[in-house]
Each structure stands twice: as C-alpha cells, then as structure tokens.
C-alpha cells in the first residue's frame, strides 16, 4: 500500500543539495568530488542526456572548469549548512514538537 507524504518538490532547490546527492560522502575530498561528478557526466552521456534535462541547476555541471569550482565551494557550503543546522537542532531538541519536525524535515533528509 502506498504511503502519502506531505513533502512536495522544492522549486528553489539549491545547487549544493543536488551536487551533494551526486557526490555523497566525497564532498569533503576535492579529487573524489571531481571524480564523482565526472562519472555522473559520463553516465549522462551514455544515456544520451544533457545535464540541464535532469535539472536546470545542473546546466554547466559537465564543464571541466566550472566542475572544479563547484567541488571547491561544495565543501564550504555543506559544512556551513551542517554546522548551522546542528545549532538549530540543539534548540529544537530542547522542546520537540511536530511543527519542529516538519519544519526541519528537508534538511534532515539532506543530512
């Protein structure tokens, strides 16, 4: 039986979320990040797809120069998000409620 969820696709999905999903735990390692993005681009080429057909924010993902910059900034952005969210969770855990959970659901899934 299918389970309904109240989670909707987020139209303003940030690029770092997409990149983090692609590279996974390798976001901290610049060389591994580049390797994972390169593998992803090869997979797209093998499937005869273009990156902007997958998501508009991935339009320049397979450009080597831009890919390098994306990996460099990804580590900083993900670390910042994790640190700020960790602080937020400390206050939320002091007074847990359904509203707090729903509000933080997307970031919890990301982490």
PDB file of C-alpha atoms in Angstrom:
ATOM      1  CA  UNK A   1       0.000   0.000   0.000  1.00  0.00           C
ATOM      2  CA  UNK A   2       1.330   3.419  -0.920  1.00  0.00           C
ATOM      3  CA  UNK A   3       2.149   5.884   1.814  1.00  0.00           C
ATOM      4  CA  UNK A   4       1.228   9.504   1.263  1.00  0.00           C
ATOM      5  CA  UNK A   5       3.666  12.126   2.433  1.00  0.00           C
ATOM      6  CA  UNK A   6       3.288  15.829   2.791  1.00  0.00           C
ATOM      7  CA  UNK A   7       6.620  16.509   1.147  1.00  0.00           C
ATOM      8  CA  UNK A   8       6.472  18.456  -2.101  1.00  0.00           C
ATOM      9  CA  UNK A   9       9.240  19.072  -4.594  1.00  0.00           C
ATOM     10  CA  UNK A  10      11.029  22.241  -3.656  1.00  0.00           C
ATOM     11  CA  UNK A  11      11.123  24.599  -6.633  1.00  0.00           C
ATOM     12  CA  UNK A  12      14.042  26.589  -5.292  1.00  0.00           C
ATOM     13  CA  UNK A  13      16.213  23.566  -4.686  1.00  0.00           C
ATOM     14  CA  UNK A  14      19.723  24.773  -4.069  1.00  0.00           C
ATOM     15  CA  UNK A  15      22.530  23.606  -6.308  1.00  0.00           C
ATOM     16  CA  UNK A  16      24.596  22.290  -3.391  1.00  0.00           C
ATOM     17  CA  UNK A  17      21.798  19.868  -2.475  1.00  0.00           C
ATOM     18  CA  UNK A  18      21.892  18.402  -5.973  1.00  0.00           C
ATOM     19  CA  UNK A  19      25.680  18.229  -6.022  1.00  0.00           C
ATOM     20  CA  UNK A  20      25.798  16.669  -2.561  1.00  0.00           C
ATOM     21  CA  UNK A  21      23.352  13.984  -3.668  1.00  0.00           C
ATOM     22  CA  UNK A  22      25.574  13.205  -6.651  1.00  0.00           C
ATOM     23  CA  UNK A  23      28.930  13.117  -4.838  1.00  0.00           C
ATOM     24  CA  UNK A  24      27.652  11.803  -1.490  1.00  0.00           C
ATOM     25  CA  UNK A  25      30.219  11.434   1.263  1.00  0.00           C
ATOM     26  CA  UNK A  26      33.018  12.568  -1.069  1.00  0.00           C
ATOM     27  CA  UNK A  27      32.049  16.254  -0.840  1.00  0.00           C
ATOM     28  CA  UNK A  28      34.998  16.846   1.530  1.00  0.00           C
ATOM     29  CA  UNK A  29      37.614  15.421  -0.847  1.00  0.00           C
ATOM     30  CA  UNK A  30      38.191  17.699  -3.835  1.00  0.00           C
ATOM     31  CA  UNK A  31      39.706  14.977  -6.052  1.00  0.00           C
ATOM     32  CA  UNK A  32      36.982  12.424  -5.251  1.00  0.00           C
ATOM     33  CA  UNK A  33      34.288  15.057  -5.758  1.00  0.00           C
ATOM     34  CA  UNK A  34      35.613  15.835  -9.241  1.00  0.00           C
ATOM     35  CA  UNK A  35      35.830  12.111  -9.999  1.00  0.00           C
ATOM     36  CA  UNK A  36      32.202  11.511  -8.931  1.00  0.00           C
ATOM     37  CA  UNK A  37      30.945  14.456 -10.971  1.00  0.00           C
ATOM     38  CA  UNK A  38      32.925  13.240 -13.975  1.00  0.00           C
ATOM     39  CA  UNK A  39      31.403   9.747 -13.578  1.00  0.00           C
ATOM     40  CA  UNK A  40      27.962  11.333 -13.361  1.00  0.00           C
ATOM     41  CA  UNK A  41      28.581  13.285 -16.575  1.00  0.00           C
ATOM     42  CA  UNK A  42      29.789  10.129 -18.325  1.00  0.00           C
ATOM     43  CA  UNK A  43      26.618   8.367 -17.205  1.00  0.00           C
ATOM     44  CA  UNK A  44      24.535  11.174 -18.676  1.00  0.00           C
ATOM     45  CA  UNK A  45      26.418  10.974 -21.974  1.00  0.00           C
ATOM     46  CA  UNK A  46      25.960   7.198 -22.061  1.00  0.00           C
ATOM     47  CA  UNK A  47      22.226   7.692 -21.578  1.00  0.00           C
ATOM     48  CA  UNK A  48      22.190  10.406 -24.278  1.00  0.00           C
ATOM     49  CA  UNK A  49      21.039  13.013 -21.764  1.00  0.00           C
ATOM     50  CA  UNK A  50      22.187  16.542 -21.116  1.00  0.00           C
ATOM     51  CA  UNK A  51      22.638  17.780 -17.569  1.00  0.00           C
ATOM     52  CA  UNK A  52      20.074  20.572 -17.954  1.00  0.00           C
ATOM     53  CA  UNK A  53      17.483  17.936 -18.960  1.00  0.00           C
ATOM     54  CA  UNK A  54      17.885  16.418 -15.485  1.00  0.00           C
ATOM     55  CA  UNK A  55      17.630  19.722 -13.600  1.00  0.00           C
ATOM     56  CA  UNK A  56      18.106  23.318 -14.697  1.00  0.00           C
ATOM     57  CA  UNK A  57      20.644  23.996 -11.927  1.00  0.00           C
ATOM     58  CA  UNK A  58      22.939  21.324 -13.368  1.00  0.00           C
ATOM     59  CA  UNK A  59      23.285  23.109 -16.715  1.00  0.00           C
ATOM     60  CA  UNK A  60      27.057  23.671 -16.551  1.00  0.00           C
ATOM     61  CA  UNK A  61      27.978  20.674 -14.408  1.00  0.00           C
ATOM     62  CA  UNK A  62      29.978  18.887 -17.093  1.00  0.00           C
ATOM     63  CA  UNK A  63      32.135  21.911 -17.931  1.00  0.00           C
ATOM     64  CA  UNK A  64      35.573  20.978 -16.511  1.00  0.00           C
ATOM     65  CA  UNK A  65      36.468  24.468 -15.263  1.00  0.00           C
ATOM     66  CA  UNK A  66      33.118  25.014 -13.581  1.00  0.00           C
ATOM     67  CA  UNK A  67      33.129  21.498 -12.136  1.00  0.00           C
ATOM     68  CA  UNK A  68      36.379  22.252 -10.316  1.00  0.00           C
ATOM     69  CA  UNK A  69      34.926  25.432  -8.808  1.00  0.00           C
ATOM     70  CA  UNK A  70      31.752  23.605  -7.798  1.00  0.00           C
ATOM     71  CA  UNK A  71      33.720  20.985  -5.866  1.00  0.00           C
ATOM     72  CA  UNK A  72      35.772  23.651  -4.122  1.00  0.00           C
ATOM     73  CA  UNK A  73      32.711  25.574  -2.967  1.00  0.00           C
ATOM     74  CA  UNK A  74      30.624  22.480  -2.170  1.00  0.00           C
ATOM     75  CA  UNK A  75      32.707  21.519   0.855  1.00  0.00           C
ATOM     76  CA  UNK A  76      32.382  25.004   2.347  1.00  0.00           C
ATOM     77  CA  UNK A  77      28.641  25.260   1.699  1.00  0.00           C
ATOM     78  CA  UNK A  78      27.784  21.792   3.042  1.00  0.00           C
ATOM     79  CA  UNK A  79      29.933  22.297   6.139  1.00  0.00           C
ATOM     80  CA  UNK A  80      28.250  25.660   6.802  1.00  0.00           C
ATOM     81  CA  UNK A  81      24.784  24.124   6.413  1.00  0.00           C
ATOM     82  CA  UNK A  82      25.629  21.225   8.715  1.00  0.00           C
ATOM     83  CA  UNK A  83      27.086  23.499  11.386  1.00  0.00           C
ATOM     84  CA  UNK A  84      24.163  25.922  11.396  1.00  0.00           C
ATOM     85  CA  UNK A  85      21.615  23.094  11.315  1.00  0.00           C
ATOM     86  CA  UNK A  86      23.364  21.347  14.201  1.00  0.00           C
ATOM     87  CA  UNK A  87      22.952  24.516  16.288  1.00  0.00           C
ATOM     88  CA  UNK A  88      19.303  24.768  15.290  1.00  0.00           C
ATOM     89  CA  UNK A  89      18.676  21.137  16.251  1.00  0.00           C
ATOM     90  CA  UNK A  90      20.078  21.726  19.728  1.00  0.00           C
ATOM     91  CA  UNK A  91      17.357  24.281  20.419  1.00  0.00           C
ATOM     92  CA  UNK A  92      14.657  22.199  18.712  1.00  0.00           C
ATOM     93  CA  UNK A  93      15.528  19.097  20.721  1.00  0.00           C
ATOM     94  CA  UNK A  94      15.032  21.035  23.939  1.00  0.00           C
ATOM     95  CA  UNK A  95      11.329  21.399  23.047  1.00  0.00           C
ATOM     96  CA  UNK A  96      10.382  18.757  20.414  1.00  0.00           C
ATOM     97  CA  UNK A  97       7.093  19.063  18.528  1.00  0.00           C
ATOM     98  CA  UNK A  98       5.508  18.031  15.236  1.00  0.00           C
ATOM     99  CA  UNK A  99       5.931  21.557  13.910  1.00  0.00           C
ATOM    100  CA  UNK A 100       9.677  21.471  14.561  1.00  0.00           C
ATOM    101  CA  UNK A 101       9.934  18.141  12.778  1.00  0.00           C
ATOM    102  CA  UNK A 102       8.007  19.285   9.711  1.00  0.00           C
ATOM    103  CA  UNK A 103       9.990  22.494   9.524  1.00  0.00           C
ATOM    104  CA  UNK A 104      13.312  20.642   9.572  1.00  0.00           C
ATOM    105  CA  UNK A 105      12.311  17.612   7.502  1.00  0.00           C
ATOM    106  CA  UNK A 106      14.012  18.633   4.260  1.00  0.00           C
ATOM    107  CA  UNK A 107      17.328  19.357   5.929  1.00  0.00           C
ATOM    108  CA  UNK A 108      17.134  16.175   7.986  1.00  0.00           C
ATOM    109  CA  UNK A 109      16.699  14.193   4.777  1.00  0.00           C
ATOM    110  CA  UNK A 110      19.655  16.030   3.271  1.00  0.00           C
ATOM    111  CA  UNK A 111      21.914  15.224   6.212  1.00  0.00           C
TER     112      UNK A 111
END
